[in-house]
Amino acid sequence: MSRFQSTRIAGLAPYTPGEQPKEQTYIKLNTNESPYPPAPSVLAALNREEGERLRLYSDPTASALRQALAETLDVAPENICVTNGSDEALSFAFMAFAEREVAFADITYGFYQVFAALYKLKAKLIPLKADFSIDPKDYMGLDMPCVIANPNAPTGLSLPLSDIEAILQANLKQLLIVDEAYVDFGGTSAVPLTKRYDNLLVVQTFSKSRALAGARLGFAVGNAALIQDLERVRYSTNPYNINRLSLLIGEAALSEKRYYEETCKRIIKTRAWTKDALSRLGFVCLDSAANFLFAKHPAYEGAALYRDLKARGILVRHFDAARIRDYNRITIGSEEEMERLIVVLKELLERQS
Ligand SMILES: *Cc1c(COP(=O)(O)O)cnc(C)c1O
């Protein structure tokens, strides 16, 4: 801490990203990245000519990408705000729409707490049920904005669209932010509901299903007035928030619908295989609609399993937090990576008994 630190940042507990080791020696199942590369046309777009154009600023209106997103999502460009990762969309939304308090689940994406603290908002934590599912009734009649990750992280459980709509209807005077980072792995998107509900903002990312975590590209979808408010924050923060190359490859990614449907299908298939193999080893897995499994073993403490896997070259994510200490979040990697995971787990369990 410097002598100059402002009280504004003094009490912050920043987000802790999953480990990103420099050596490529680990099997990385800890940050929900895709095991597959971005689509071929995404890679082709990254040519020398575009590199040379980096001397120019990027398009602050992101008009080509917004147009392409609008067509993909069947909304209008004025319904979309493009951001530097969806974390930035969430940050802008907290800044734009939350006044004193914001509500979210006790077990969900860790960044909500961080943004609440950053913007001096009180966080109203709504406990998940004992089985880690969301009870929509707990979200009805709120007198503050609220954010729901659907599918939720790190549980992977998803809420049907009918429940999202029921929550919207019960909170017509409050904004609901739905974070759909994992929706392409088995959830149902609430984007169509943005046409009927002006109290709904949907946030999505290119990081997970589109294999572009390193490009930092996300977006928010909502009624045009909501988007104008987000744009007000964006133009007050960093109008060139997306670099030229990411704008370009985002557009290329949207033109590769088939490729990404295939990779998502493959990940879903690997998830089913992994869940089955884990169950045979005695693990309990929640029912995941995401590209990870949340699993615990009755004979293996969560933190110990994380440590022992790391020592064997496999990184998973352990959260040292109440209710979920026994669990690890395991990203679905390639078929080979998951086979290796199962072999290592078998060995660890045999050594234990
Ligand atoms: C990964 C993730 C995000 C954000 O990812 P970006 O890379 O910033 O787009 C947002 N919400 C949840 C629940 C996530 O898991």
XYZ file of C-alpha atoms and ligand atoms in Angstrom:
368
model
C 0.000 0.000 0.000
C 1.316 3.432 -0.893
C 1.128 6.572 1.195
C -1.286 7.894 -1.399
C -3.972 5.206 -1.341
C -7.482 6.618 -1.405
C -10.015 5.491 1.139
C -12.152 4.572 -1.873
C -10.059 1.453 -2.465
C -8.859 0.819 1.095
C -11.371 -1.857 2.086
C -11.547 -3.762 -1.199
C -11.090 -7.529 -1.342
C -10.228 -7.937 -5.058
C -11.292 -10.906 -7.160
C -8.805 -13.786 -7.139
C -8.455 -15.173 -10.665
C -7.736 -18.875 -11.108
C -4.058 -19.702 -11.416
C -2.515 -19.080 -14.832
C 0.822 -20.881 -14.616
C 3.556 -19.748 -16.996
C 4.693 -23.316 -17.667
C 2.370 -25.251 -19.981
C 3.016 -28.415 -17.991
C -0.324 -28.509 -16.187
C -3.559 -29.934 -17.440
C -5.554 -26.786 -16.872
C -9.057 -27.506 -15.619
C -9.352 -24.474 -13.359
C -10.675 -21.460 -15.287
C -13.337 -22.874 -17.620
C -11.435 -22.107 -20.792
C -12.250 -24.071 -23.927
C -10.004 -27.047 -24.716
C -10.499 -26.297 -28.420
C -8.994 -23.451 -30.438
C -11.106 -20.617 -31.824
C -12.697 -21.292 -35.244
C -10.406 -21.276 -38.332
C -11.716 -17.957 -39.681
C -10.986 -16.330 -36.325
C -7.347 -17.319 -36.651
C -7.280 -16.268 -40.309
C -8.512 -12.786 -39.362
C -5.381 -12.195 -37.302
C -3.125 -11.294 -40.214
C -0.240 -8.883 -40.678
C -2.383 -6.228 -42.334
C -4.699 -6.049 -39.344
C -1.641 -5.958 -37.108
C -0.401 -2.901 -38.937
C -3.767 -1.202 -38.496
C -3.229 -1.281 -34.735
C -1.802 2.218 -35.109
C -5.435 3.324 -35.482
C -7.960 3.506 -32.679
C -10.681 0.911 -32.620
C -14.293 1.765 -33.516
C -15.812 3.149 -30.287
C -19.298 2.214 -31.503
C -18.246 -1.362 -32.363
C -20.817 -1.049 -35.138
C -19.851 -4.085 -37.242
C -19.703 -6.430 -34.271
C -22.935 -5.074 -32.814
C -24.652 -5.538 -36.178
C -23.434 -9.135 -36.355
C -24.493 -9.794 -32.764
C -27.900 -8.240 -33.434
C -28.451 -10.657 -36.333
C -27.267 -13.627 -34.292
C -29.481 -12.776 -31.319
C -32.446 -11.436 -33.282
C -32.386 -8.031 -31.598
C -31.383 -4.562 -32.872
C -27.868 -3.070 -32.572
C -29.192 -0.468 -30.104
C -30.029 -3.364 -27.786
C -26.359 -4.299 -27.412
C -23.414 -2.859 -25.507
C -20.055 -4.500 -26.252
C -17.535 -4.763 -23.431
C -14.015 -5.872 -22.542
C -15.039 -9.289 -21.286
C -18.429 -9.721 -19.666
C -16.809 -8.748 -16.369
C -16.781 -5.213 -17.728
C -20.471 -5.434 -18.674
C -21.245 -6.531 -15.118
C -19.094 -3.741 -13.701
C -20.831 -1.143 -15.893
C -24.241 -2.517 -14.920
C -23.500 -2.385 -11.189
C -22.252 1.174 -11.637
C -25.180 2.253 -13.799
C -28.104 0.633 -12.031
C -27.401 -0.121 -8.367
C -27.973 2.688 -5.910
C -27.506 1.336 -2.401
C -27.986 -2.393 -2.467
C -27.750 -5.319 -4.859
C -28.938 -8.907 -4.410
C -27.359 -12.191 -5.490
C -26.961 -15.770 -4.300
C -24.654 -16.651 -1.411
C -22.877 -19.065 -3.728
C -22.294 -17.596 -7.156
C -19.711 -15.809 -9.277
C -17.224 -14.121 -6.941
C -17.004 -10.922 -8.922
C -20.483 -9.749 -7.830
C -19.178 -9.246 -4.272
C -16.150 -7.418 -5.606
C -18.168 -5.001 -7.748
C -20.602 -4.404 -4.888
C -17.692 -3.422 -2.645
C -16.083 -1.304 -5.359
C -19.258 0.725 -5.810
C -20.015 0.853 -2.074
C -23.173 -1.199 -2.419
C -24.575 -3.386 0.293
C -24.768 -6.974 -0.884
C -27.953 -8.829 -0.020
C -26.963 -12.499 -0.137
C -29.799 -14.874 -0.944
C -28.918 -18.407 0.214
C -29.235 -21.173 -2.332
C -31.334 -24.112 -1.183
C -29.593 -27.052 0.511
C -29.229 -28.763 -2.874
C -27.618 -25.564 -4.250
C -30.564 -24.757 -6.483
C -32.167 -21.320 -6.648
C -35.660 -20.905 -5.262
C -37.266 -18.315 -7.568
C -39.599 -17.279 -4.747
C -36.600 -15.908 -2.841
C -36.097 -13.426 -5.684
C -39.648 -12.153 -5.927
C -40.651 -8.769 -4.561
C -37.094 -7.492 -4.192
C -36.650 -3.739 -3.686
C -33.203 -3.608 -5.267
C -31.482 -4.775 -8.469
C -30.467 -8.379 -8.568
C -28.041 -10.552 -10.526
C -28.437 -14.245 -11.267
C -25.840 -16.357 -13.055
C -27.742 -18.837 -15.214
C -26.334 -21.484 -15.355
C -24.899 -20.623 -11.956
C -21.207 -20.822 -11.129
C -19.568 -22.709 -9.563
C -22.537 -25.063 -9.181
C -23.388 -25.423 -12.885
C -27.094 -25.670 -12.066
C -29.490 -23.907 -14.408
C -32.843 -22.276 -13.904
C -35.614 -22.749 -16.482
C -36.638 -19.685 -18.452
C -40.117 -19.840 -16.921
C -38.553 -19.142 -13.504
C -36.566 -16.204 -14.874
C -39.772 -14.812 -16.360
C -41.668 -15.306 -13.110
C -38.952 -13.353 -11.275
C -39.127 -10.569 -13.889
C -42.874 -10.343 -13.513
C -42.668 -10.191 -9.743
C -40.052 -7.392 -9.857
C -41.284 -5.103 -12.609
C -39.853 -2.100 -10.797
C -36.400 -3.627 -10.343
C -33.677 -4.597 -12.753
C -32.713 -8.253 -13.112
C -29.275 -8.957 -14.575
C -28.886 -12.479 -15.932
C -25.267 -13.546 -16.414
C -25.260 -16.175 -19.169
C -21.518 -16.933 -19.343
C -22.285 -20.677 -19.647
C -25.609 -20.657 -21.465
C -24.293 -22.408 -24.612
C -23.478 -25.576 -22.675
C -27.058 -26.468 -21.822
C -28.946 -23.444 -20.532
C -31.743 -21.468 -22.164
C -31.051 -17.837 -22.956
C -33.282 -15.069 -21.650
C -32.315 -12.793 -24.568
C -35.772 -13.129 -26.255
C -37.360 -11.868 -23.026
C -35.477 -8.549 -23.330
C -38.046 -7.561 -25.971
C -40.897 -7.859 -23.510
C -39.241 -6.873 -20.231
C -37.502 -3.532 -19.848
C -36.258 -4.688 -16.435
C -34.030 -7.410 -17.894
C -30.368 -7.116 -18.831
C -28.655 -10.235 -20.188
C -24.859 -10.498 -20.115
C -22.883 -12.939 -22.263
C -19.242 -13.595 -23.105
C -17.033 -14.901 -25.915
C -14.662 -16.351 -23.295
C -16.154 -19.776 -22.709
C -18.147 -21.363 -25.550
C -16.390 -19.266 -28.222
C -12.900 -20.082 -26.969
C -11.819 -16.426 -26.785
C -11.033 -15.882 -23.096
C -7.794 -14.123 -24.001
C -9.499 -11.723 -26.429
C -11.600 -10.157 -23.621
C -14.940 -9.787 -25.313
C -18.389 -9.694 -23.749
C -21.667 -7.868 -24.195
C -24.945 -6.893 -22.583
C -28.360 -7.180 -24.239
C -31.420 -5.238 -23.166
C -33.981 -2.618 -23.901
C -32.476 0.405 -25.728
C -32.821 2.726 -22.706
C -30.865 0.317 -20.494
C -28.160 0.094 -23.134
C -27.968 3.900 -23.330
C -27.250 3.980 -19.600
C -24.486 1.411 -20.018
C -23.073 3.427 -22.914
C -23.046 6.489 -20.674
C -20.807 4.606 -18.256
C -18.699 3.159 -21.067
C -18.073 6.549 -22.655
C -17.186 7.871 -19.195
C -14.696 5.067 -18.609
C -13.077 3.963 -21.859
C -14.846 4.453 -25.220
C -12.136 2.347 -26.928
C -12.722 -0.506 -24.505
C -12.424 -3.183 -27.212
C -9.232 -3.394 -29.216
C -9.329 -3.669 -33.025
C -8.321 -7.312 -33.175
C -10.947 -8.447 -30.700
C -13.687 -6.573 -32.579
C -12.572 -8.311 -35.734
C -12.314 -11.835 -34.370
C -15.568 -11.443 -32.475
C -17.268 -10.893 -35.805
C -15.425 -13.849 -37.355
C -16.494 -16.052 -34.438
C -20.155 -15.174 -35.019
C -19.860 -16.366 -38.623
C -18.780 -19.829 -37.415
C -22.011 -21.014 -35.856
C -21.520 -24.621 -36.964
C -17.982 -24.889 -35.613
C -18.999 -23.647 -32.169
C -22.111 -25.809 -32.059
C -19.838 -28.772 -32.717
C -17.297 -27.869 -30.016
C -20.073 -27.223 -27.483
C -21.637 -30.589 -28.324
C -18.294 -32.250 -27.844
C -17.796 -30.585 -24.469
C -21.303 -31.611 -23.388
C -20.548 -35.192 -24.405
C -17.242 -35.154 -22.516
C -19.060 -33.716 -19.518
C -21.471 -36.639 -19.475
C -18.585 -39.116 -19.798
C -16.646 -37.406 -17.001
C -19.643 -37.193 -14.688
C -20.257 -40.875 -15.150
C -16.607 -41.768 -14.545
C -16.483 -39.559 -11.436
C -19.648 -41.153 -10.059
C -18.082 -44.597 -10.461
C -15.198 -43.378 -8.300
C -17.635 -42.303 -5.616
C -17.799 -38.614 -6.411
C -21.014 -36.669 -6.066
C -21.463 -34.196 -8.952
C -24.088 -31.527 -9.262
C -26.147 -31.613 -12.450
C -24.153 -29.284 -14.676
C -25.420 -27.252 -17.628
C -21.992 -25.589 -17.937
C -18.494 -26.514 -19.136
C -17.451 -27.688 -15.684
C -18.489 -30.121 -12.987
C -18.790 -29.290 -9.306
C -17.813 -32.451 -7.465
C -17.024 -33.780 -4.008
C -15.900 -37.115 -2.631
C -17.018 -38.417 0.783
C -13.495 -39.663 1.561
C -11.452 -36.779 0.234
C -11.368 -33.284 1.637
C -11.812 -30.637 -1.078
C -8.641 -28.671 -0.379
C -6.569 -31.867 -0.108
C -7.843 -33.131 -3.430
C -7.036 -29.806 -5.074
C -3.484 -29.980 -3.642
C -2.901 -33.623 -4.569
C -4.166 -33.084 -8.120
C -1.906 -30.072 -8.506
C 1.076 -32.116 -7.340
C 0.170 -34.575 -10.109
C 0.004 -31.862 -12.750
C -3.734 -31.186 -12.844
C -5.169 -27.829 -11.862
C -8.774 -27.567 -10.717
C -10.479 -24.776 -8.763
C -11.142 -25.016 -5.047
C -13.073 -22.306 -3.202
C -12.322 -21.983 0.476
C -15.815 -20.752 1.278
C -18.624 -21.880 3.558
C -20.934 -24.600 2.163
C -18.635 -25.479 -0.767
C -15.297 -26.341 0.879
C -15.786 -30.032 0.157
C -16.104 -29.414 -3.579
C -13.822 -28.754 -6.499
C -14.840 -27.160 -9.757
C -13.444 -29.141 -12.644
C -13.444 -27.622 -16.123
C -14.363 -29.976 -18.956
C -11.224 -30.290 -21.046
C -10.503 -32.498 -24.039
C -11.375 -36.217 -23.957
C -7.706 -37.071 -23.306
C -7.413 -34.578 -20.469
C -10.474 -35.978 -18.739
C -9.245 -39.554 -19.192
C -5.988 -38.527 -17.548
C -7.930 -36.840 -14.722
C -9.826 -40.055 -14.043
C -6.635 -42.153 -14.049
C -4.988 -39.787 -11.565
C -8.075 -39.659 -9.338
C -8.225 -43.449 -9.285
C -4.610 -43.578 -8.156
C -5.142 -40.931 -5.500
C -8.181 -42.729 -4.124
C -6.387 -46.088 -4.072
C -3.447 -44.569 -2.245
C -5.846 -43.136 0.320
C -7.602 -46.351 1.238
C -16.195 -16.489 -16.782
C -17.368 -15.757 -16.233
C -17.634 -14.418 -16.534
C -16.764 -13.462 -17.232
O -15.911 -13.768 -18.095
P -15.247 -12.725 -19.083
O -14.042 -13.467 -19.496
O -14.954 -11.450 -18.335
O -16.230 -12.508 -20.164
C -18.803 -13.850 -16.072
N -19.654 -14.522 -15.316
C -19.414 -15.786 -14.963
C -20.412 -16.484 -14.122
C -18.260 -16.437 -15.392
O -18.015 -17.676 -15.003
